[in-house]
Amino acid sequence: MLSAHWSCKKKVLILIVAVAAARLLMAFLIPLGNDESYYWVYSQHLKANYFDHPPMVALWIRATTLNLLLQDYAGFIRLGSVISCCLATWFMFKCVAVLINERAGWFAACLYNAFFYAGVTAGIFAMPDAPEMLFWTWSMYLVVRITQNESKWKYWLLFGVASGLCIMSKLHGLFIWIGLGGYLLFYKRTWLANPKLYAALLIAIVICLPVLFWNIHYNFMTWKFNGPRIEFQNAAINWHYFFDEISAQLFKNNPLNVAIIVIALFALRRQTILRSPALTIFNFAGLSLALILLIIALHKETLAHWSGPAYIALTPVAAAWLDKRKKENSFQLIRLTLGMHLFVLFYCATFINYYPGTYGVRSGRFIGIGDKSLDLFGWNTAGKKFDSIYADLEQKKIIPPNTPVVGYRWWDSHIEYYFCRPSNIKMIGLGDVMDLHEYVWMNRLRKDSVNMQQAFCIIPSDGFYNVRRVYANYYSHVDSVTNIKTYRVNEPAHNFYVYHLSGWKGNMPMEQ
């Protein structure tokens, strides 16, 4: 650990710089994943809301790529996430330092950076979680200020701004208000007569109005997609999903961090600190989100990172418990949890780049299936090979100018970023809106700049599907062009199958 005579503020600043350097290295060295490529597609056209999420992640990418000038570099697409993690670390420190003391704030900052969710999903990758965590932790800091001085308008109004921007990043931000509402309902009904509360709520609502207006215009399309993911009328209990969610909450958030949080909640249950207004609000927000996800998981499949904000909200409780323990014991736990985070981070980066071949299916048409690391390997090399093939066919006039690449799933954005973007080839989505997501809206912007009479389709072997069946409603003929093979440490990793489609039937999927 850092020298004891250094101030906690200095330790936090050194921590921020050190982990930011490591994350920037990862951000520039590891290729984009399919989720990140999809959010890069968002950034190509700014709008009030997107099919799956509010617009903040697109603004983040636009800002850090200098209005897309630097979009060819994965590190600049992710730079907003690294910066957000730095600022979120500072807000977490300030939140707990003001609430308890600076030593506890230092513990909270360390725990925050030890979370795999906060440090990787929201700290490296270009995800909506990155701006969400910045505004989530800012909101937490403002909650502390409000509960210590509820007469100050400034903190209430800033809380309205911070929580509104949090929701504009990802709808999970609503749980900040759920936490506040739980405290108000059970402990502080006098706030119902406080005009500052309603002013903050009004500001948050006004900030979020673009999302509402977009959904009204498109018949609440975002809810039509997300609603079935959390509804479970008449659904049977699925214990597999339930235990998957338990595992996700444990391992996505660093099992040591989760253990510290659980121990802290029990150890402090009879102590005054746990009943402080701010911690009560954080606990309502965190525990309600974690519990709701477990209930949903009894019937529906959940995603591993959904529970991340819950455990960030519970971090101050863990910091309070660490602050009450013997100094050396607490520092030892911090060393362990940060060490685990760094070990996993560098192990995964090394594995992605240097594991020989694939640990999935090792040969045949479906080579690579089951190997999640291939989402982050080989795409750039394969994309360059395709661009060379495309340019040669276009130069020989075998294909007409502006022949597009087509896909039927939103994660074909990965193909767009690595195969289409370098040569300015357009991608068009052909399929159902629930598969294409934002591509249905992108079609309107791109349809007049492409020649749909012919098209290419590129299918990775670990995501293989029947191209003739999928595009039967759109093209009459499908011909195989080539098979682009990728190798990792001189061993076959996965393939990319290139098909040529012709006989356009004129059925362009468009938004209603």
Short mmCIF file of C-alpha atoms in Angstrom, two decimals:
data_model
loop_
_atom_site.label_atom_id
_atom_site.label_comp_id
_atom_site.label_asym_id
_atom_site.label_seq_id
_atom_site.Cartn_x
_atom_site.Cartn_y
_atom_site.Cartn_z
CA MET A 1 0.00 0.00 0.00
CA LEU A 2 1.03 3.64 -0.31
CA SER A 3 3.03 5.31 2.44
CA ALA A 4 0.97 6.02 5.54
CA HIS A 5 2.15 9.62 5.83
CA TRP A 6 0.62 10.57 2.51
CA SER A 7 -2.82 12.15 2.69
CA CYS A 8 -5.78 10.09 1.58
CA LYS A 9 -6.50 12.61 -1.18
CA LYS A 10 -3.02 12.15 -2.58
CA LYS A 11 -3.39 8.37 -2.40
CA VAL A 12 -6.66 8.55 -4.32
CA LEU A 13 -5.15 10.77 -7.01
CA ILE A 14 -2.20 8.38 -7.40
CA LEU A 15 -4.64 5.46 -7.58
CA ILE A 16 -6.64 7.23 -10.28
CA VAL A 17 -3.56 7.96 -12.40
CA ALA A 18 -2.14 4.43 -11.98
CA VAL A 19 -5.30 2.54 -12.87
CA ALA A 20 -6.11 4.98 -15.70
CA ALA A 21 -2.74 4.21 -17.28
CA ALA A 22 -3.41 0.47 -17.09
CA ARG A 23 -6.92 0.87 -18.49
CA LEU A 24 -5.75 3.10 -21.34
CA LEU A 25 -3.24 0.44 -22.31
CA MET A 26 -6.01 -2.15 -22.41
CA ALA A 27 -8.34 0.23 -24.24
CA PHE A 28 -5.89 0.70 -27.12
CA LEU A 29 -4.60 -2.87 -27.34
CA ILE A 30 -7.83 -4.91 -27.20
CA PRO A 31 -10.21 -4.78 -30.22
CA LEU A 32 -13.80 -3.63 -29.75
CA GLY A 33 -16.38 -6.19 -28.66
CA ASN A 34 -19.72 -6.55 -30.43
CA ASP A 35 -21.57 -4.44 -27.84
CA GLU A 36 -19.04 -1.66 -28.24
CA SER A 37 -19.27 -1.81 -32.03
CA TYR A 38 -23.03 -1.48 -31.72
CA TYR A 39 -22.70 1.64 -29.55
CA TRP A 40 -20.22 2.98 -32.09
CA VAL A 41 -23.07 2.65 -34.63
CA TYR A 42 -25.12 4.86 -32.29
CA SER A 43 -22.46 7.55 -32.56
CA GLN A 44 -22.76 7.68 -36.35
CA HIS A 45 -26.06 9.49 -35.99
CA LEU A 46 -26.92 11.42 -32.82
CA LYS A 47 -30.56 11.35 -31.75
CA ALA A 48 -32.77 11.75 -28.69
CA ASN A 49 -32.96 8.03 -27.94
CA TYR A 50 -31.97 4.72 -29.47
CA PHE A 51 -33.77 1.42 -29.73
CA ASP A 52 -32.22 -0.09 -26.60
CA HIS A 53 -30.73 2.79 -24.61
CA PRO A 54 -30.75 6.54 -24.01
CA PRO A 55 -28.21 8.62 -25.97
CA MET A 56 -25.40 9.38 -23.51
CA VAL A 57 -23.01 6.63 -24.69
CA ALA A 58 -23.20 8.00 -28.25
CA LEU A 59 -22.32 11.49 -27.00
CA TRP A 60 -19.38 10.02 -25.04
CA ILE A 61 -18.00 8.36 -28.18
CA ARG A 62 -18.52 11.48 -30.27
CA ALA A 63 -16.68 13.60 -27.70
CA THR A 64 -13.62 11.38 -27.22
CA THR A 65 -13.20 10.63 -30.93
CA LEU A 66 -13.36 14.38 -31.67
CA ASN A 67 -16.62 14.09 -33.58
CA LEU A 68 -15.54 10.73 -35.08
CA LEU A 69 -12.20 12.06 -36.38
CA LEU A 70 -10.41 9.39 -34.28
CA GLN A 71 -12.99 6.61 -34.55
CA ASP A 72 -10.51 4.30 -36.28
CA TYR A 73 -8.82 3.74 -32.91
CA ALA A 74 -10.56 1.59 -30.30
CA GLY A 75 -8.77 3.46 -27.51
CA PHE A 76 -10.38 6.79 -28.41
CA ILE A 77 -13.82 5.17 -28.67
CA ARG A 78 -13.23 3.90 -25.11
CA LEU A 79 -11.50 7.00 -23.76
CA GLY A 80 -14.75 8.36 -22.31
CA SER A 81 -15.11 5.22 -20.22
CA VAL A 82 -11.60 5.57 -18.77
CA ILE A 83 -12.19 9.25 -17.97
CA SER A 84 -15.59 8.46 -16.45
CA CYS A 85 -14.00 5.83 -14.19
CA CYS A 86 -11.44 8.37 -12.98
CA LEU A 87 -14.12 10.93 -12.14
CA ALA A 88 -16.39 8.30 -10.59
CA THR A 89 -13.53 7.19 -8.34
CA TRP A 90 -13.15 10.77 -7.13
CA PHE A 91 -16.88 11.14 -6.47
CA MET A 92 -16.89 7.86 -4.56
CA PHE A 93 -13.99 9.09 -2.45
CA LYS A 94 -15.67 12.43 -1.75
CA CYS A 95 -19.00 10.75 -1.03
CA VAL A 96 -17.57 8.53 1.72
CA ALA A 97 -15.00 11.05 2.95
CA VAL A 98 -17.75 13.60 3.66
CA LEU A 99 -20.05 10.94 5.08
CA ILE A 100 -17.48 9.20 7.34
CA ASN A 101 -13.86 10.32 6.96
CA GLU A 102 -11.08 10.42 4.37
CA ARG A 103 -9.63 7.04 5.30
CA ALA A 104 -13.01 5.41 4.64
CA GLY A 105 -13.15 7.42 1.42
CA TRP A 106 -9.82 5.93 0.41
CA PHE A 107 -11.16 2.44 1.07
CA ALA A 108 -14.25 3.23 -1.01
CA ALA A 109 -12.11 4.47 -3.92
CA CYS A 110 -10.05 1.27 -3.83
CA LEU A 111 -13.13 -0.94 -3.65
CA TYR A 112 -14.69 0.93 -6.56
CA ASN A 113 -11.67 0.25 -8.77
CA ALA A 114 -11.58 -3.39 -7.69
CA PHE A 115 -15.07 -4.07 -9.07
CA PHE A 116 -14.88 -5.84 -12.42
CA TYR A 117 -18.08 -4.01 -13.36
CA ALA A 118 -16.84 -0.51 -12.47
CA GLY A 119 -13.26 -1.09 -13.57
CA VAL A 120 -13.81 -2.99 -16.83
CA THR A 121 -17.42 -2.87 -18.09
CA ALA A 122 -17.78 0.80 -17.12
CA GLY A 123 -14.08 1.61 -16.85
CA ILE A 124 -12.62 0.37 -20.14
CA PHE A 125 -15.33 -0.71 -22.54
CA ALA A 126 -17.47 1.77 -24.50
CA MET A 127 -20.75 0.95 -22.79
CA PRO A 128 -23.74 2.98 -21.48
CA ASP A 129 -22.56 1.95 -18.01
CA ALA A 130 -19.57 4.31 -18.26
CA PRO A 131 -21.45 7.63 -18.17
CA GLU A 132 -24.06 6.00 -15.93
CA MET A 133 -21.44 5.30 -13.23
CA LEU A 134 -20.07 8.83 -13.45
CA PHE A 135 -23.51 10.32 -12.79
CA TRP A 136 -24.46 7.53 -10.35
CA THR A 137 -21.49 8.30 -8.09
CA TRP A 138 -22.03 12.05 -8.47
CA SER A 139 -25.63 11.50 -7.39
CA MET A 140 -24.40 9.51 -4.37
CA TYR A 141 -22.11 12.37 -3.34
CA LEU A 142 -24.98 14.84 -3.67
CA VAL A 143 -27.22 12.59 -1.56
CA VAL A 144 -24.64 12.84 1.23
CA ARG A 145 -24.61 16.63 0.91
CA ILE A 146 -28.42 16.82 0.89
CA THR A 147 -28.83 14.65 3.98
CA GLN A 148 -26.26 16.72 5.86
CA ASN A 149 -27.74 20.05 4.84
CA GLU A 150 -31.21 19.61 3.35
CA SER A 151 -31.89 23.36 3.38
CA LYS A 152 -29.40 24.07 0.56
CA TRP A 153 -31.07 24.44 -2.80
CA LYS A 154 -27.78 23.92 -4.66
CA TYR A 155 -27.40 20.28 -3.73
CA TRP A 156 -31.02 19.42 -4.49
CA LEU A 157 -30.88 21.06 -7.92
CA LEU A 158 -27.55 19.43 -8.76
CA PHE A 159 -29.00 16.10 -7.67
CA GLY A 160 -31.80 16.60 -10.17
CA VAL A 161 -29.21 17.22 -12.90
CA ALA A 162 -26.97 14.29 -11.91
CA SER A 163 -29.80 11.77 -11.54
CA GLY A 164 -31.40 12.92 -14.79
CA LEU A 165 -28.14 12.49 -16.69
CA CYS A 166 -27.72 9.09 -15.02
CA ILE A 167 -31.07 7.96 -16.39
CA MET A 168 -30.15 9.44 -19.79
CA SER A 169 -27.16 7.10 -19.72
CA LYS A 170 -29.06 3.96 -18.74
CA LEU A 171 -32.50 3.39 -17.25
CA HIS A 172 -30.95 1.73 -14.19
CA GLY A 173 -30.41 5.30 -13.01
CA LEU A 174 -34.02 5.26 -11.82
CA PHE A 175 -32.87 3.27 -8.80
CA ILE A 176 -31.20 6.35 -7.35
CA TRP A 177 -34.70 7.78 -7.04
CA ILE A 178 -36.06 4.46 -5.78
CA GLY A 179 -33.48 4.59 -2.98
CA LEU A 180 -34.47 8.15 -2.15
CA GLY A 181 -38.13 7.20 -2.30
CA GLY A 182 -37.63 4.29 0.11
CA TYR A 183 -35.97 6.57 2.65
CA LEU A 184 -38.70 9.18 2.22
CA LEU A 185 -41.49 6.62 2.64
CA PHE A 186 -40.14 4.88 5.73
CA TYR A 187 -38.08 7.53 7.50
CA LYS A 188 -38.52 11.05 6.15
CA ARG A 189 -42.09 11.82 5.17
CA THR A 190 -41.47 15.48 6.03
CA TRP A 191 -39.68 15.72 2.69
CA LEU A 192 -43.08 15.42 1.03
CA ALA A 193 -43.56 19.05 2.01
CA ASN A 194 -40.10 20.08 0.80
CA PRO A 195 -40.26 22.04 -2.48
CA LYS A 196 -36.59 21.26 -3.15
CA LEU A 197 -37.45 17.59 -3.62
CA TYR A 198 -40.00 18.42 -6.32
CA ALA A 199 -37.63 20.85 -8.00
CA ALA A 200 -34.97 18.13 -8.22
CA LEU A 201 -37.53 15.64 -9.54
CA LEU A 202 -38.76 18.14 -12.13
CA ILE A 203 -35.21 18.78 -13.37
CA ALA A 204 -34.58 15.03 -13.71
CA ILE A 205 -37.86 14.57 -15.62
CA VAL A 206 -37.13 17.47 -17.98
CA ILE A 207 -33.67 16.06 -18.75
CA CYS A 208 -35.24 12.68 -19.58
CA LEU A 209 -38.06 14.06 -21.75
CA PRO A 210 -36.23 13.32 -25.06
CA VAL A 211 -36.38 9.60 -24.26
CA LEU A 212 -40.11 9.86 -23.51
CA PHE A 213 -40.89 11.88 -26.65
CA TRP A 214 -38.92 9.45 -28.86
CA ASN A 215 -40.81 6.49 -27.42
CA ILE A 216 -44.16 8.22 -27.84
CA HIS A 217 -43.29 8.87 -31.49
CA TYR A 218 -42.27 5.24 -32.05
CA ASN A 219 -45.03 3.62 -30.03
CA PHE A 220 -42.82 2.92 -26.97
CA MET A 221 -40.43 0.75 -28.93
CA THR A 222 -37.82 0.72 -26.15
CA TRP A 223 -40.36 -0.71 -23.72
CA LYS A 224 -41.54 -3.26 -26.29
CA PHE A 225 -37.98 -4.55 -26.37
CA ASN A 226 -37.04 -4.27 -22.70
CA GLY A 227 -40.46 -5.05 -21.21
CA PRO A 228 -40.55 -8.76 -22.13
CA ARG A 229 -37.04 -9.13 -20.65
CA ILE A 230 -38.35 -8.40 -17.15
CA GLU A 231 -42.02 -9.47 -17.34
CA PHE A 232 -42.89 -13.00 -16.27
CA GLN A 233 -46.62 -13.49 -16.27
CA ASN A 234 -47.40 -17.21 -16.17
CA ALA A 235 -43.72 -18.07 -16.61
CA ALA A 236 -42.38 -21.16 -14.89
CA ILE A 237 -39.55 -20.87 -12.39
CA ASN A 238 -36.17 -21.39 -14.02
CA TRP A 239 -33.54 -22.24 -11.42
CA HIS A 240 -30.80 -22.20 -14.03
CA TYR A 241 -31.39 -18.49 -14.69
CA PHE A 242 -31.62 -17.83 -10.95
CA PHE A 243 -28.28 -19.41 -10.13
CA ASP A 244 -26.72 -17.74 -13.16
CA GLU A 245 -27.79 -14.39 -11.72
CA ILE A 246 -26.35 -15.26 -8.30
CA SER A 247 -23.07 -16.20 -9.99
CA ALA A 248 -23.14 -13.00 -12.04
CA GLN A 249 -23.72 -10.81 -8.97
CA LEU A 250 -20.86 -12.56 -7.22
CA PHE A 251 -18.23 -12.75 -9.96
CA LYS A 252 -19.06 -9.73 -12.14
CA ASN A 253 -18.61 -7.53 -9.09
CA ASN A 254 -15.45 -9.23 -7.72
CA PRO A 255 -16.25 -11.94 -5.13
CA LEU A 256 -13.99 -10.33 -2.52
CA ASN A 257 -15.82 -7.02 -2.84
CA VAL A 258 -19.19 -8.76 -2.58
CA ALA A 259 -18.02 -10.69 0.49
CA ILE A 260 -16.85 -7.47 2.17
CA ILE A 261 -20.20 -5.81 1.43
CA VAL A 262 -22.23 -8.74 2.81
CA ILE A 263 -20.09 -8.96 5.95
CA ALA A 264 -20.37 -5.20 6.44
CA LEU A 265 -24.16 -5.22 6.17
CA PHE A 266 -24.41 -7.86 8.90
CA ALA A 267 -21.60 -6.53 11.10
CA LEU A 268 -22.98 -2.98 11.15
CA ARG A 269 -26.67 -3.85 11.35
CA ARG A 270 -27.01 -2.65 14.95
CA GLN A 271 -24.66 0.32 14.68
CA THR A 272 -25.67 3.94 14.23
CA ILE A 273 -23.65 4.44 11.06
CA LEU A 274 -25.82 2.01 9.10
CA ARG A 275 -28.89 4.07 10.00
CA SER A 276 -27.45 7.33 8.68
CA PRO A 277 -29.76 8.90 6.07
CA ALA A 278 -27.30 8.66 3.17
CA LEU A 279 -26.37 5.02 3.81
CA THR A 280 -30.04 4.18 4.19
CA ILE A 281 -30.73 5.67 0.75
CA PHE A 282 -27.77 3.82 -0.79
CA ASN A 283 -28.87 0.55 0.79
CA PHE A 284 -32.42 0.97 -0.47
CA ALA A 285 -31.11 1.62 -4.01
CA GLY A 286 -28.56 -1.20 -4.02
CA LEU A 287 -30.51 -3.92 -2.25
CA SER A 288 -33.72 -3.25 -4.17
CA LEU A 289 -31.93 -3.53 -7.53
CA ALA A 290 -30.06 -6.71 -6.51
CA LEU A 291 -33.25 -8.29 -5.15
CA ILE A 292 -35.39 -7.33 -8.15
CA LEU A 293 -32.85 -8.91 -10.49
CA LEU A 294 -32.91 -12.12 -8.47
CA ILE A 295 -36.72 -12.19 -8.66
CA ILE A 296 -36.64 -11.58 -12.43
CA ALA A 297 -34.01 -14.32 -12.79
CA LEU A 298 -36.46 -16.86 -11.37
CA HIS A 299 -38.31 -16.57 -14.68
CA LYS A 300 -36.18 -14.70 -17.21
CA GLU A 301 -32.57 -14.67 -18.32
CA THR A 302 -30.66 -11.64 -17.02
CA LEU A 303 -27.38 -10.09 -18.12
CA ALA A 304 -24.32 -10.30 -15.89
CA HIS A 305 -23.63 -6.56 -15.67
CA TRP A 306 -27.14 -5.44 -14.72
CA SER A 307 -26.40 -5.77 -11.01
CA GLY A 308 -23.30 -3.58 -11.13
CA PRO A 309 -24.92 -0.32 -9.93
CA ALA A 310 -26.42 -2.17 -6.95
CA TYR A 311 -23.03 -3.06 -5.54
CA ILE A 312 -21.59 0.37 -6.27
CA ALA A 313 -24.41 1.81 -4.14
CA LEU A 314 -23.46 -0.59 -1.32
CA THR A 315 -19.75 0.31 -1.41
CA PRO A 316 -19.97 3.03 1.30
CA VAL A 317 -21.22 0.42 3.79
CA ALA A 318 -18.20 -1.75 3.05
CA ALA A 319 -15.89 1.26 3.42
CA ALA A 320 -17.49 2.10 6.78
CA TRP A 321 -16.86 -1.44 8.03
CA LEU A 322 -13.24 -1.41 6.82
CA ASP A 323 -12.70 1.90 8.59
CA LYS A 324 -13.77 0.33 11.90
CA ARG A 325 -11.40 -2.64 11.59
CA LYS A 326 -7.75 -2.75 12.52
CA LYS A 327 -5.77 -0.71 10.05
CA GLU A 328 -3.50 -3.52 8.84
CA ASN A 329 -6.39 -5.97 8.43
CA SER A 330 -8.33 -3.51 6.29
CA PHE A 331 -5.29 -2.68 4.17
CA GLN A 332 -4.71 -6.40 3.63
CA LEU A 333 -8.25 -6.85 2.30
CA ILE A 334 -7.79 -3.86 -0.01
CA ARG A 335 -4.53 -5.32 -1.31
CA LEU A 336 -6.23 -8.65 -1.98
CA THR A 337 -9.25 -7.25 -3.81
CA LEU A 338 -7.23 -4.82 -5.95
CA GLY A 339 -4.71 -7.57 -6.63
CA MET A 340 -7.47 -9.93 -7.77
CA HIS A 341 -8.83 -7.25 -10.09
CA LEU A 342 -5.45 -6.53 -11.69
CA PHE A 343 -4.61 -10.23 -12.00
CA VAL A 344 -7.89 -11.01 -13.78
CA LEU A 345 -7.52 -7.93 -16.01
CA PHE A 346 -4.04 -8.79 -17.25
CA TYR A 347 -4.74 -12.52 -17.39
CA CYS A 348 -7.73 -11.92 -19.67
CA ALA A 349 -5.77 -9.55 -21.91
CA THR A 350 -2.96 -12.09 -22.22
CA PHE A 351 -5.40 -14.94 -22.84
CA ILE A 352 -7.24 -13.03 -25.59
CA ASN A 353 -4.03 -12.38 -27.52
CA TYR A 354 -1.92 -15.44 -26.82
CA TYR A 355 -4.10 -18.50 -26.22
CA PRO A 356 -3.22 -20.93 -29.04
CA GLY A 357 -6.14 -21.24 -31.43
CA THR A 358 -9.45 -21.63 -29.62
CA TYR A 359 -10.77 -23.36 -26.53
CA GLY A 360 -14.12 -23.78 -28.28
CA VAL A 361 -14.92 -26.04 -31.24
CA ARG A 362 -11.49 -26.63 -32.77
CA SER A 363 -12.31 -27.53 -36.37
CA GLY A 364 -15.03 -27.69 -39.00
CA ARG A 365 -17.60 -25.16 -40.12
CA PHE A 366 -18.37 -24.04 -36.56
CA ILE A 367 -14.79 -23.54 -35.39
CA GLY A 368 -14.59 -21.22 -32.38
CA ILE A 369 -18.11 -21.75 -31.05
CA GLY A 370 -18.04 -21.50 -27.27
CA ASP A 371 -14.91 -19.32 -27.18
CA LYS A 372 -15.97 -15.90 -25.88
CA SER A 373 -12.46 -14.49 -26.26
CA LEU A 374 -12.85 -14.58 -30.06
CA ASP A 375 -15.23 -11.66 -29.77
CA LEU A 376 -12.06 -9.63 -29.19
CA PHE A 377 -9.59 -11.32 -31.52
CA GLY A 378 -8.88 -11.54 -35.25
CA TRP A 379 -11.48 -9.11 -36.52
CA ASN A 380 -9.11 -6.40 -37.70
CA THR A 381 -6.97 -8.83 -39.71
CA ALA A 382 -9.99 -10.52 -41.31
CA GLY A 383 -11.54 -7.15 -42.09
CA LYS A 384 -8.47 -6.04 -44.04
CA LYS A 385 -8.59 -9.22 -46.12
CA PHE A 386 -12.24 -8.63 -46.96
CA ASP A 387 -11.62 -5.00 -47.92
CA SER A 388 -8.95 -6.17 -50.36
CA ILE A 389 -11.39 -8.65 -51.93
CA TYR A 390 -14.14 -6.01 -52.14
CA ALA A 391 -11.84 -3.43 -53.73
CA ASP A 392 -10.64 -5.94 -56.34
CA LEU A 393 -14.20 -6.93 -57.30
CA GLU A 394 -15.27 -3.29 -57.50
CA GLN A 395 -12.23 -2.34 -59.60
CA LYS A 396 -12.95 -5.18 -62.04
CA LYS A 397 -16.61 -4.02 -62.16
CA ILE A 398 -17.82 -7.44 -61.03
CA ILE A 399 -19.94 -5.65 -58.43
CA PRO A 400 -21.56 -2.21 -58.88
CA PRO A 401 -20.35 0.78 -56.86
CA ASN A 402 -21.83 1.16 -53.36
CA THR A 403 -22.65 -2.51 -52.97
CA PRO A 404 -23.51 -2.91 -49.27
CA VAL A 405 -22.85 -5.56 -46.67
CA VAL A 406 -26.01 -6.88 -45.02
CA GLY A 407 -26.71 -8.36 -41.61
CA TYR A 408 -29.81 -9.49 -39.74
CA ARG A 409 -28.68 -8.98 -36.11
CA TRP A 410 -27.64 -5.91 -34.16
CA TRP A 411 -24.29 -7.47 -33.29
CA ASP A 412 -23.39 -7.56 -36.97
CA SER A 413 -22.20 -4.06 -36.07
CA HIS A 414 -18.96 -5.87 -35.28
CA ILE A 415 -18.75 -6.72 -39.00
CA GLU A 416 -19.51 -3.11 -39.87
CA TYR A 417 -16.74 -1.69 -37.70
CA TYR A 418 -13.97 -4.04 -38.79
CA PHE A 419 -15.02 -5.04 -42.33
CA CYS A 420 -16.99 -2.06 -43.65
CA ARG A 421 -15.74 1.10 -41.91
CA PRO A 422 -12.15 1.05 -43.24
CA SER A 423 -13.37 1.18 -46.87
CA ASN A 424 -16.50 3.23 -46.18
CA ILE A 425 -18.77 0.33 -47.13
CA LYS A 426 -22.33 0.74 -45.88
CA MET A 427 -24.10 -1.92 -43.83
CA ILE A 428 -27.84 -2.48 -44.21
CA GLY A 429 -30.00 -4.43 -41.77
CA LEU A 430 -32.36 -7.03 -43.22
CA GLY A 431 -34.68 -8.73 -40.77
CA ASP A 432 -37.03 -8.14 -37.85
CA VAL A 433 -36.77 -5.02 -35.70
CA MET A 434 -36.30 -7.12 -32.55
CA ASP A 435 -33.17 -8.61 -34.13
CA LEU A 436 -31.88 -5.54 -35.94
CA HIS A 437 -32.54 -2.97 -33.20
CA GLU A 438 -31.01 0.37 -34.25
CA TYR A 439 -30.22 -0.85 -37.78
CA VAL A 440 -33.86 -0.43 -38.74
CA TRP A 441 -33.43 3.33 -38.17
CA MET A 442 -30.00 3.39 -39.83
CA ASN A 443 -31.56 1.90 -42.97
CA ARG A 444 -33.47 5.11 -43.64
CA LEU A 445 -30.25 7.12 -43.51
CA ARG A 446 -28.30 4.74 -45.75
CA LYS A 447 -30.78 3.34 -48.25
CA ASP A 448 -30.28 6.08 -50.87
CA SER A 449 -26.48 5.76 -50.82
CA VAL A 450 -26.30 2.01 -51.58
CA ASN A 451 -27.09 -0.21 -54.54
CA MET A 452 -29.15 -3.05 -53.11
CA GLN A 453 -29.20 -5.11 -56.32
CA GLN A 454 -26.26 -7.06 -54.91
CA ALA A 455 -24.81 -7.40 -51.42
CA PHE A 456 -22.27 -9.25 -49.33
CA CYS A 457 -22.90 -11.12 -46.13
CA ILE A 458 -20.09 -12.05 -43.72
CA ILE A 459 -20.65 -14.70 -41.05
CA PRO A 460 -18.16 -15.59 -38.30
CA SER A 461 -17.87 -19.34 -37.76
CA ASP A 462 -18.67 -19.01 -34.05
CA GLY A 463 -21.95 -17.32 -34.96
CA PHE A 464 -22.82 -19.33 -38.06
CA TYR A 465 -26.36 -19.35 -39.48
CA ASN A 466 -28.10 -20.49 -42.67
CA VAL A 467 -27.61 -17.49 -44.95
CA ARG A 468 -29.98 -18.76 -47.64
CA ARG A 469 -32.85 -19.18 -45.21
CA VAL A 470 -32.27 -15.90 -43.37
CA TYR A 471 -32.19 -13.78 -46.54
CA ALA A 472 -34.77 -15.73 -48.58
CA ASN A 473 -37.24 -12.81 -48.39
CA TYR A 474 -34.66 -10.34 -49.66
CA TYR A 475 -32.46 -12.04 -52.30
CA SER A 476 -33.04 -14.82 -54.81
CA HIS A 477 -29.47 -16.08 -55.08
CA VAL A 478 -26.71 -16.73 -52.55
CA ASP A 479 -23.19 -17.75 -53.59
CA SER A 480 -20.17 -18.51 -51.45
CA VAL A 481 -17.21 -16.19 -52.19
CA THR A 482 -14.42 -17.12 -49.80
CA ASN A 483 -13.49 -18.28 -46.32
CA ILE A 484 -11.23 -15.90 -44.38
CA LYS A 485 -9.29 -17.82 -41.74
CA THR A 486 -7.75 -16.33 -38.60
CA TYR A 487 -4.98 -17.79 -36.47
CA ARG A 488 -3.94 -17.20 -32.89
CA VAL A 489 -0.37 -18.21 -32.01
CA ASN A 490 -0.24 -20.06 -35.36
CA GLU A 491 -3.28 -22.20 -34.50
CA PRO A 492 -6.69 -21.91 -36.27
CA ALA A 493 -8.98 -19.66 -34.20
CA HIS A 494 -12.11 -18.91 -36.22
CA ASN A 495 -13.28 -18.29 -39.79
CA PHE A 496 -15.29 -15.62 -41.58
CA TYR A 497 -17.51 -16.91 -44.41
CA VAL A 498 -18.15 -14.38 -47.18
CA TYR A 499 -21.29 -14.73 -49.35
CA HIS A 500 -22.49 -12.81 -52.39
CA LEU A 501 -26.24 -12.12 -52.60
CA SER A 502 -28.09 -11.15 -55.79
CA GLY A 503 -31.63 -10.89 -57.11
CA TRP A 504 -32.87 -8.12 -54.79
CA LYS A 505 -36.59 -8.43 -53.99
CA GLY A 506 -37.03 -4.86 -52.75
CA ASN A 507 -38.11 -5.56 -49.16
CA MET A 508 -36.23 -2.95 -47.15
CA PRO A 509 -37.03 -3.10 -43.40
CA MET A 510 -37.89 0.41 -42.16
CA GLU A 511 -39.07 1.89 -38.90
CA GLN A 512 -42.77 2.62 -38.62
#
